[in-house]
Coordinates of C-alpha atoms in Angstrom, one line a residue:
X207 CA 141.8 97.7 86.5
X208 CA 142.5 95.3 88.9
X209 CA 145.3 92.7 89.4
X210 CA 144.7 88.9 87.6
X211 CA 142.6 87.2 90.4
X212 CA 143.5 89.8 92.8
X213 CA 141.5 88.9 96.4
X214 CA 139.9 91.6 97.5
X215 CA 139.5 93.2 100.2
X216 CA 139.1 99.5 121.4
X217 CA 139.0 100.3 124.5
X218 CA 139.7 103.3 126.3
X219 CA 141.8 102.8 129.6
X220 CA 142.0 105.7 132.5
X221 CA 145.9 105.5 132.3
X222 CA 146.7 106.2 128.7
X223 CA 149.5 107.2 126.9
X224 CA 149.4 110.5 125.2
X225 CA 149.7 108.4 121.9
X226 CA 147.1 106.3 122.5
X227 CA 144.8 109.1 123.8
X228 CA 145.5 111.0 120.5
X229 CA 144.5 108.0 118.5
X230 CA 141.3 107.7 120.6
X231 CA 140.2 111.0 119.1
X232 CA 140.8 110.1 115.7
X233 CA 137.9 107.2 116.2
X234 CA 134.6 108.0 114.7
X235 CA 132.0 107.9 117.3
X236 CA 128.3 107.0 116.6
X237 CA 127.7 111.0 118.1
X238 CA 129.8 112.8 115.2
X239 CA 128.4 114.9 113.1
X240 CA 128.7 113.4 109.3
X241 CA 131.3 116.2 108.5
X242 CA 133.2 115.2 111.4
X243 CA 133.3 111.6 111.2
X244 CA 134.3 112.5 107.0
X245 CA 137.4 115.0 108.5
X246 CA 138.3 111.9 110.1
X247 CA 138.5 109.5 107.3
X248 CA 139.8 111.9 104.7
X249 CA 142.6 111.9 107.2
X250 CA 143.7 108.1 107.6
X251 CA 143.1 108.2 103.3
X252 CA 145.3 111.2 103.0
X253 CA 148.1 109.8 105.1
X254 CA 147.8 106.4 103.1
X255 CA 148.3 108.6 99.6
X256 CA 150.8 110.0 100.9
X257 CA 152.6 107.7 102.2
X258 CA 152.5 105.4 98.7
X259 CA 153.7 108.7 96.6
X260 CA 157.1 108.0 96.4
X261 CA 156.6 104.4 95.6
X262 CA 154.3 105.6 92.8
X263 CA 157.0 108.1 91.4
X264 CA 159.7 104.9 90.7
X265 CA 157.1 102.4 89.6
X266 CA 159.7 100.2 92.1
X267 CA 156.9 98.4 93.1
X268 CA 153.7 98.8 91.4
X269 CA 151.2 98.4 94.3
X270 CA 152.4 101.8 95.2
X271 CA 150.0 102.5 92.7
X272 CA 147.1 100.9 93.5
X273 CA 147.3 101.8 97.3
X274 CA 147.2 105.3 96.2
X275 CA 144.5 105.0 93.6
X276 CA 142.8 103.3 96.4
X277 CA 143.0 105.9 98.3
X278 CA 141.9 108.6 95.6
X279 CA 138.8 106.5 95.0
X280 CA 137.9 105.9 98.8
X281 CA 137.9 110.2 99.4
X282 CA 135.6 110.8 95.7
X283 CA 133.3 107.9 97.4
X284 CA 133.2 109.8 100.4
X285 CA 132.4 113.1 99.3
X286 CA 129.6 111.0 97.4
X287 CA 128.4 109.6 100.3
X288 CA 128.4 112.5 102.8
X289 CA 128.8 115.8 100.6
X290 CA 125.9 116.9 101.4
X291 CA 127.2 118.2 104.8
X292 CA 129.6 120.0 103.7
X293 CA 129.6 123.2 101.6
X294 CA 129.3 122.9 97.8
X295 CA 132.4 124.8 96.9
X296 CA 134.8 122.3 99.5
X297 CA 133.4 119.6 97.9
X298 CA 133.6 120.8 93.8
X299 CA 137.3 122.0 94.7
X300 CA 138.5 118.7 96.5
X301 CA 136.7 116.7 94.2
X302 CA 138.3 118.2 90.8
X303 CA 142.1 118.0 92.8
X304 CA 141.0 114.0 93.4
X305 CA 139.9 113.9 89.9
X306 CA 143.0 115.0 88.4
X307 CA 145.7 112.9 90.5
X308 CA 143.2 109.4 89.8
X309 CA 143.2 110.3 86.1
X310 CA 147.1 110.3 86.3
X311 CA 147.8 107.0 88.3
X312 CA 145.0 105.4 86.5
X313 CA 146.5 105.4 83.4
X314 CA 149.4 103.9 84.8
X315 CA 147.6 101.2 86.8
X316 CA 146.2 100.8 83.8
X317 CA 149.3 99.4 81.4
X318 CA 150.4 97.7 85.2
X319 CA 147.4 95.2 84.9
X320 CA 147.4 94.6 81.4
X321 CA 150.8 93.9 81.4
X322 CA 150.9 91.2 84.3
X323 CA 147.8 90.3 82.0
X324 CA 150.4 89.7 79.3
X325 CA 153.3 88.4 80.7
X326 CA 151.0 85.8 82.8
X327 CA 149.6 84.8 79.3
X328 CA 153.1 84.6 77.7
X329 CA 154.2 82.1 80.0
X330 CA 151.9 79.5 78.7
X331 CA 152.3 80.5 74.6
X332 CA 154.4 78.2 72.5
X333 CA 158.0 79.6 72.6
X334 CA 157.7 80.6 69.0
X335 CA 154.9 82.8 69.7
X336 CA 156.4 84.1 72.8
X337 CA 159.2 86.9 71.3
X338 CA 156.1 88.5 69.9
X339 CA 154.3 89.0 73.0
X340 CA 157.3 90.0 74.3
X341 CA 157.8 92.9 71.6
X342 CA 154.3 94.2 72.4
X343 CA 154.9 94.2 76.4
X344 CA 158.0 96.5 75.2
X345 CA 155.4 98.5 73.5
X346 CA 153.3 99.2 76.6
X347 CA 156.0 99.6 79.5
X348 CA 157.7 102.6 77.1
X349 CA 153.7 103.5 77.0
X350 CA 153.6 103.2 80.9
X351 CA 157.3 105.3 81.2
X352 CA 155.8 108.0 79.0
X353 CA 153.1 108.0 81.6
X354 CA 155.3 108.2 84.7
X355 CA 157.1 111.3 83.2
X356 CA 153.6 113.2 83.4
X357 CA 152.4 111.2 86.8
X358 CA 155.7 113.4 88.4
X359 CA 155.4 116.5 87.1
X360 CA 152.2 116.4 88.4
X361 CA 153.5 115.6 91.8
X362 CA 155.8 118.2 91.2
X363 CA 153.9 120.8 90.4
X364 CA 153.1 123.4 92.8
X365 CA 149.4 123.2 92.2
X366 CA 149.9 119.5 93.8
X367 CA 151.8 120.8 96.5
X368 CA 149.0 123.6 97.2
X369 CA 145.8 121.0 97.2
X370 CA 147.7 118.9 99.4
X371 CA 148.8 121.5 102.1
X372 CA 145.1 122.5 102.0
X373 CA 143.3 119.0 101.9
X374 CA 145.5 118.0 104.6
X375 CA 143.8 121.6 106.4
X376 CA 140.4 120.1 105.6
X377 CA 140.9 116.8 107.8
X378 CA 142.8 118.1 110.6
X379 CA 140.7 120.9 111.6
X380 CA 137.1 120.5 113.2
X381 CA 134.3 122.3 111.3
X382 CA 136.7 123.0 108.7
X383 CA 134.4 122.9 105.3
X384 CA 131.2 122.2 107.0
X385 CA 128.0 123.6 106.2
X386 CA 126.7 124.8 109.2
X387 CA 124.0 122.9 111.4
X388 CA 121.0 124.7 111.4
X389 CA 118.9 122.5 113.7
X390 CA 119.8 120.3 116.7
X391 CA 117.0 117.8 115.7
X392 CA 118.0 117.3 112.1
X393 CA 119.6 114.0 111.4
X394 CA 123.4 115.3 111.3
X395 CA 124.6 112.5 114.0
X396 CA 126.5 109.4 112.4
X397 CA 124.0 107.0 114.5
X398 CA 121.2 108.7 112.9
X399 CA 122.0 109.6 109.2
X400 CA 124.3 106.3 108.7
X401 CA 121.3 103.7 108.4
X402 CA 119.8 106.1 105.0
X403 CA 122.9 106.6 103.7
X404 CA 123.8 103.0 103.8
X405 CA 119.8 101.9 102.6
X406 CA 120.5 104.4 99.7
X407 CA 123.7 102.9 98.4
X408 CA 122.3 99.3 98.8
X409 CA 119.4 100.8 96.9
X410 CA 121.1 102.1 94.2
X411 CA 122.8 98.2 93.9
X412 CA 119.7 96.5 93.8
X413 CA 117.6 98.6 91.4
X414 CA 119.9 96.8 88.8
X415 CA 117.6 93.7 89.1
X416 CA 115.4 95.8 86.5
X417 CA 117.9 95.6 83.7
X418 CA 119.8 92.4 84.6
X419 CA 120.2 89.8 83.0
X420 CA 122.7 92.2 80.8
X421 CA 125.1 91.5 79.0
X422 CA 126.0 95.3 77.7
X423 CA 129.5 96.4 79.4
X424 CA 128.5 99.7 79.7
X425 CA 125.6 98.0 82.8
X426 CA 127.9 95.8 84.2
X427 CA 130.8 98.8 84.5
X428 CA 128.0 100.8 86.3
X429 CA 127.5 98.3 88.8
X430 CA 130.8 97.3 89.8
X431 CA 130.9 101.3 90.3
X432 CA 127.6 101.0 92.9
X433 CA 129.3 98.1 94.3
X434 CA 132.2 99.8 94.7
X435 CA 130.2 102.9 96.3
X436 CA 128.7 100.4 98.9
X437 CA 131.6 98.8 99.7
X438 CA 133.6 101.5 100.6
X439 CA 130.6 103.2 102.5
X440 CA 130.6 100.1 105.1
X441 CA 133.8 100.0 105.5
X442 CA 134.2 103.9 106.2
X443 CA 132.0 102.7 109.1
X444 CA 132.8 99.3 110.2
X445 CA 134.1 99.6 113.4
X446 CA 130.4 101.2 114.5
X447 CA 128.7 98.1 112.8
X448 CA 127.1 94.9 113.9
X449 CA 129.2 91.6 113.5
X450 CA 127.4 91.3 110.2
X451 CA 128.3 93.4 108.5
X452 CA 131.8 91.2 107.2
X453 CA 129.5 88.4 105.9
X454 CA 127.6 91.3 104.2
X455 CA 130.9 92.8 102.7
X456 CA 131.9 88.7 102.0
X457 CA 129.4 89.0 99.4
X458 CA 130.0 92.8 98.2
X459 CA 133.7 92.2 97.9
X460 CA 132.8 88.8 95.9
X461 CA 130.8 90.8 93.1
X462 CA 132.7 93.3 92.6
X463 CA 135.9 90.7 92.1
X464 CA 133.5 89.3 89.0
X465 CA 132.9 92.2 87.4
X466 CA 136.1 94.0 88.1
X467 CA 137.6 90.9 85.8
X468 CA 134.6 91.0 83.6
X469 CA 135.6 95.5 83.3
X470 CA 139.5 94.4 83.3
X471 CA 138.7 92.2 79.7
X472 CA 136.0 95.0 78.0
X473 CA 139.3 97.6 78.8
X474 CA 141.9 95.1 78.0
X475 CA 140.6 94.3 74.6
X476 CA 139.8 97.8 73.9
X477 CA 143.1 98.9 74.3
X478 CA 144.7 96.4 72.2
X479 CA 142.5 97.0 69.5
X480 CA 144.0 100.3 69.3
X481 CA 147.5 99.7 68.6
X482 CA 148.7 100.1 65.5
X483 CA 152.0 99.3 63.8
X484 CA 152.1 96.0 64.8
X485 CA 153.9 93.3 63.1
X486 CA 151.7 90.2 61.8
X487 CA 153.3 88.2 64.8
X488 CA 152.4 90.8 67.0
X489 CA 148.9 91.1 65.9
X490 CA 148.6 87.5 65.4
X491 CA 149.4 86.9 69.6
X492 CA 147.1 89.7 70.4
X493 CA 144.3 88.1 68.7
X494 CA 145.2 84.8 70.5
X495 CA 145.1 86.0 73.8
X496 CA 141.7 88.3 73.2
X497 CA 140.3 85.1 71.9
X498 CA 141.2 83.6 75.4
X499 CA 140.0 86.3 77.3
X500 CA 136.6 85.8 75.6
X501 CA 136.4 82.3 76.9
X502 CA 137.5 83.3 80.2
X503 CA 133.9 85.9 80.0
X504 CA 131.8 83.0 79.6
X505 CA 132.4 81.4 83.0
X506 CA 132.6 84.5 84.7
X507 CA 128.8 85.8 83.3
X508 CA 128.1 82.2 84.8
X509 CA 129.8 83.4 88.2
X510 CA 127.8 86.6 88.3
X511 CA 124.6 85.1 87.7
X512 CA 125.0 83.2 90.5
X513 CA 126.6 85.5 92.8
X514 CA 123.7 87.9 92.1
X515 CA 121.2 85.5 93.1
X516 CA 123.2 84.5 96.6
X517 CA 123.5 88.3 96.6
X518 CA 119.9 89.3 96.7
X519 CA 118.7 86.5 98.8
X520 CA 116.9 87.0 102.2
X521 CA 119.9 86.1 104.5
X522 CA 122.2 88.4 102.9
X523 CA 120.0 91.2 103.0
X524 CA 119.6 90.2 106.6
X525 CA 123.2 90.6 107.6
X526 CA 123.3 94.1 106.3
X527 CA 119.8 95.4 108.2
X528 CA 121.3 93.3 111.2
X529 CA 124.5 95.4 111.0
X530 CA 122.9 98.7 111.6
X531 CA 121.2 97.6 114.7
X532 CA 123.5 98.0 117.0
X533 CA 123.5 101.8 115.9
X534 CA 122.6 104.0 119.5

């Protein structure tokens, strides 16, 4: 789930500082290998999830969160993307570790954005109606304590502790996972195996014109996912790409902000509809508000249809083949 209108998303001197010099090296170059130029990115997303754990033990601040699901979701994209060059067990025992700490914050993030959902909605309701609303935010935050109390002993588990130390392994050592380059001339190189990789994942976006118009959640959720998958995929790889290639992402980011909303209200209602025990008040507001969340659907089909025609015109394809030719 996302956040209620939630915006989404060098050069090398002679005389360098040991610092800088070691931050130099962490660049991908256009001449890594893929497995390298992954090692690499798994390490700036490790050190992001790690650096938003303890935020995400308190629930002090819940963006702590979402910067580590963020960062959960960015590594399962990138063994997507690139798995392929590494060996299939690395990838099936990373994956599964990722898998597991995502299922645990997302059920938090969860209750986080329904609940802003809520209390955003409460604001406007008559004041009668509001001590109900109120009663079934209680509801979900003990909901969202129960799941903090499983989030932590996750973290503190010493199977956490053990995929960490070796993920951490992975990214900091070159080679480390990699299936083994057989030929020279095979397309291993970043500047060579980027452009395909990229084409595929645009691919995979645009074969969609064959079912849309839908209206069917279950299509839509699927291609926030591929836009998600291409999104993340240029921006593994920005700094290599043609000035383009941010106009390009403009649009990305802009459907995937429509249909995250449009996913937010298919989950938000589902979940509602499962609570039970509530009072008539209680189920009365509920029904209010999902009433109002239906409305909000029609404009945003409206949006997508829209978007999805600026999307697949000729000059935004053109900034995305544009931004892979500066490739060497």
């Amino acid at each position: 789930m996302r956040l209620p209108n939630q915006t989404n998303w060098r050069v090398e001197s002679s005389n360098m500082s040991d610092g800088k010099r070691a931050k130099n090296k962490k660049k991908i170059l256009p001449t890594d290998p893929m497995a390298e130029a992954g090692r690499k990115i798994f390490a700036q997303q490790i050190r992001r999830m790690k650096r938003h754990e303890a935020g995400s033990r308190t629930g002090a601040d819940i963006e702590s969160v979402h910067q580590m699901r963020v960062a959960i979701r960015r590594m399962r994209s990138l063994f997507k993307l690139i798995g392929a060059y590494y060996r299939p067990k690395t990838v099936a025992k990373y994956e599964r570790g990722l898998r597991n700490i995502a299922r645990a914050l997302g059920a938090i993030r969860d209750l986080d954005v329904l609940i802003l959902d809520l209390q955003a909605f409460q604001a406007d309701l008559p004041p009668a109606s509001q001590p109900a609303m109120a009663q079934v935010i209680a509801i979900l935050d003990d909901r969202r304590s129960a799941q903090r109390v499983q989030l932590n002993r996750l973290f503190d588990s010493k199977r956490y502790a053990r995929f960490l130390r070796r993920f951490q392994k992975l990214s900091k050592r070159s080679g480390q996972g990699a299936r083994r380059v057989k030929r020279a001339e095979s397309p291993h190189q970043v500047r060579h195996a980027l452009p395909l990789l990229l084409h595929e994942r645009l691919a995979r976006v645009k074969a969609y014109d064959s079912v849309l118009p839908a209206r069917e959640d279950a299509i839509l959720h699927a291609l926030r996912v591929e836009y998600k998958q291409l999104r993340y995929a240029i921006e593994f790889f920005q700094p290599l790409l043609g000035r383009s290639a941010s106009q390009f992402l403009g649009q990305v980011k802009q459907m995937q902000d429509i249909l995250g909303r449009i996913n937010d209200i298919a989950v938000f209602s589902a979940y509602l509809s499962r609570l039970d025990d509530l009072s008539v008040e209680q189920a009365a507001v509920l029904q209010t508000y999902i009433a109002a969340r239906n409305d909000e659907l029609v404009g945003l089909r409206a949006q997508f249809d829209e978007a999805w025609a600026r999307f697949n015109n000729r000059a935004t394809q053109r900034q995305f083949s544009d931004s892979l030719l500066v490739l060497r």
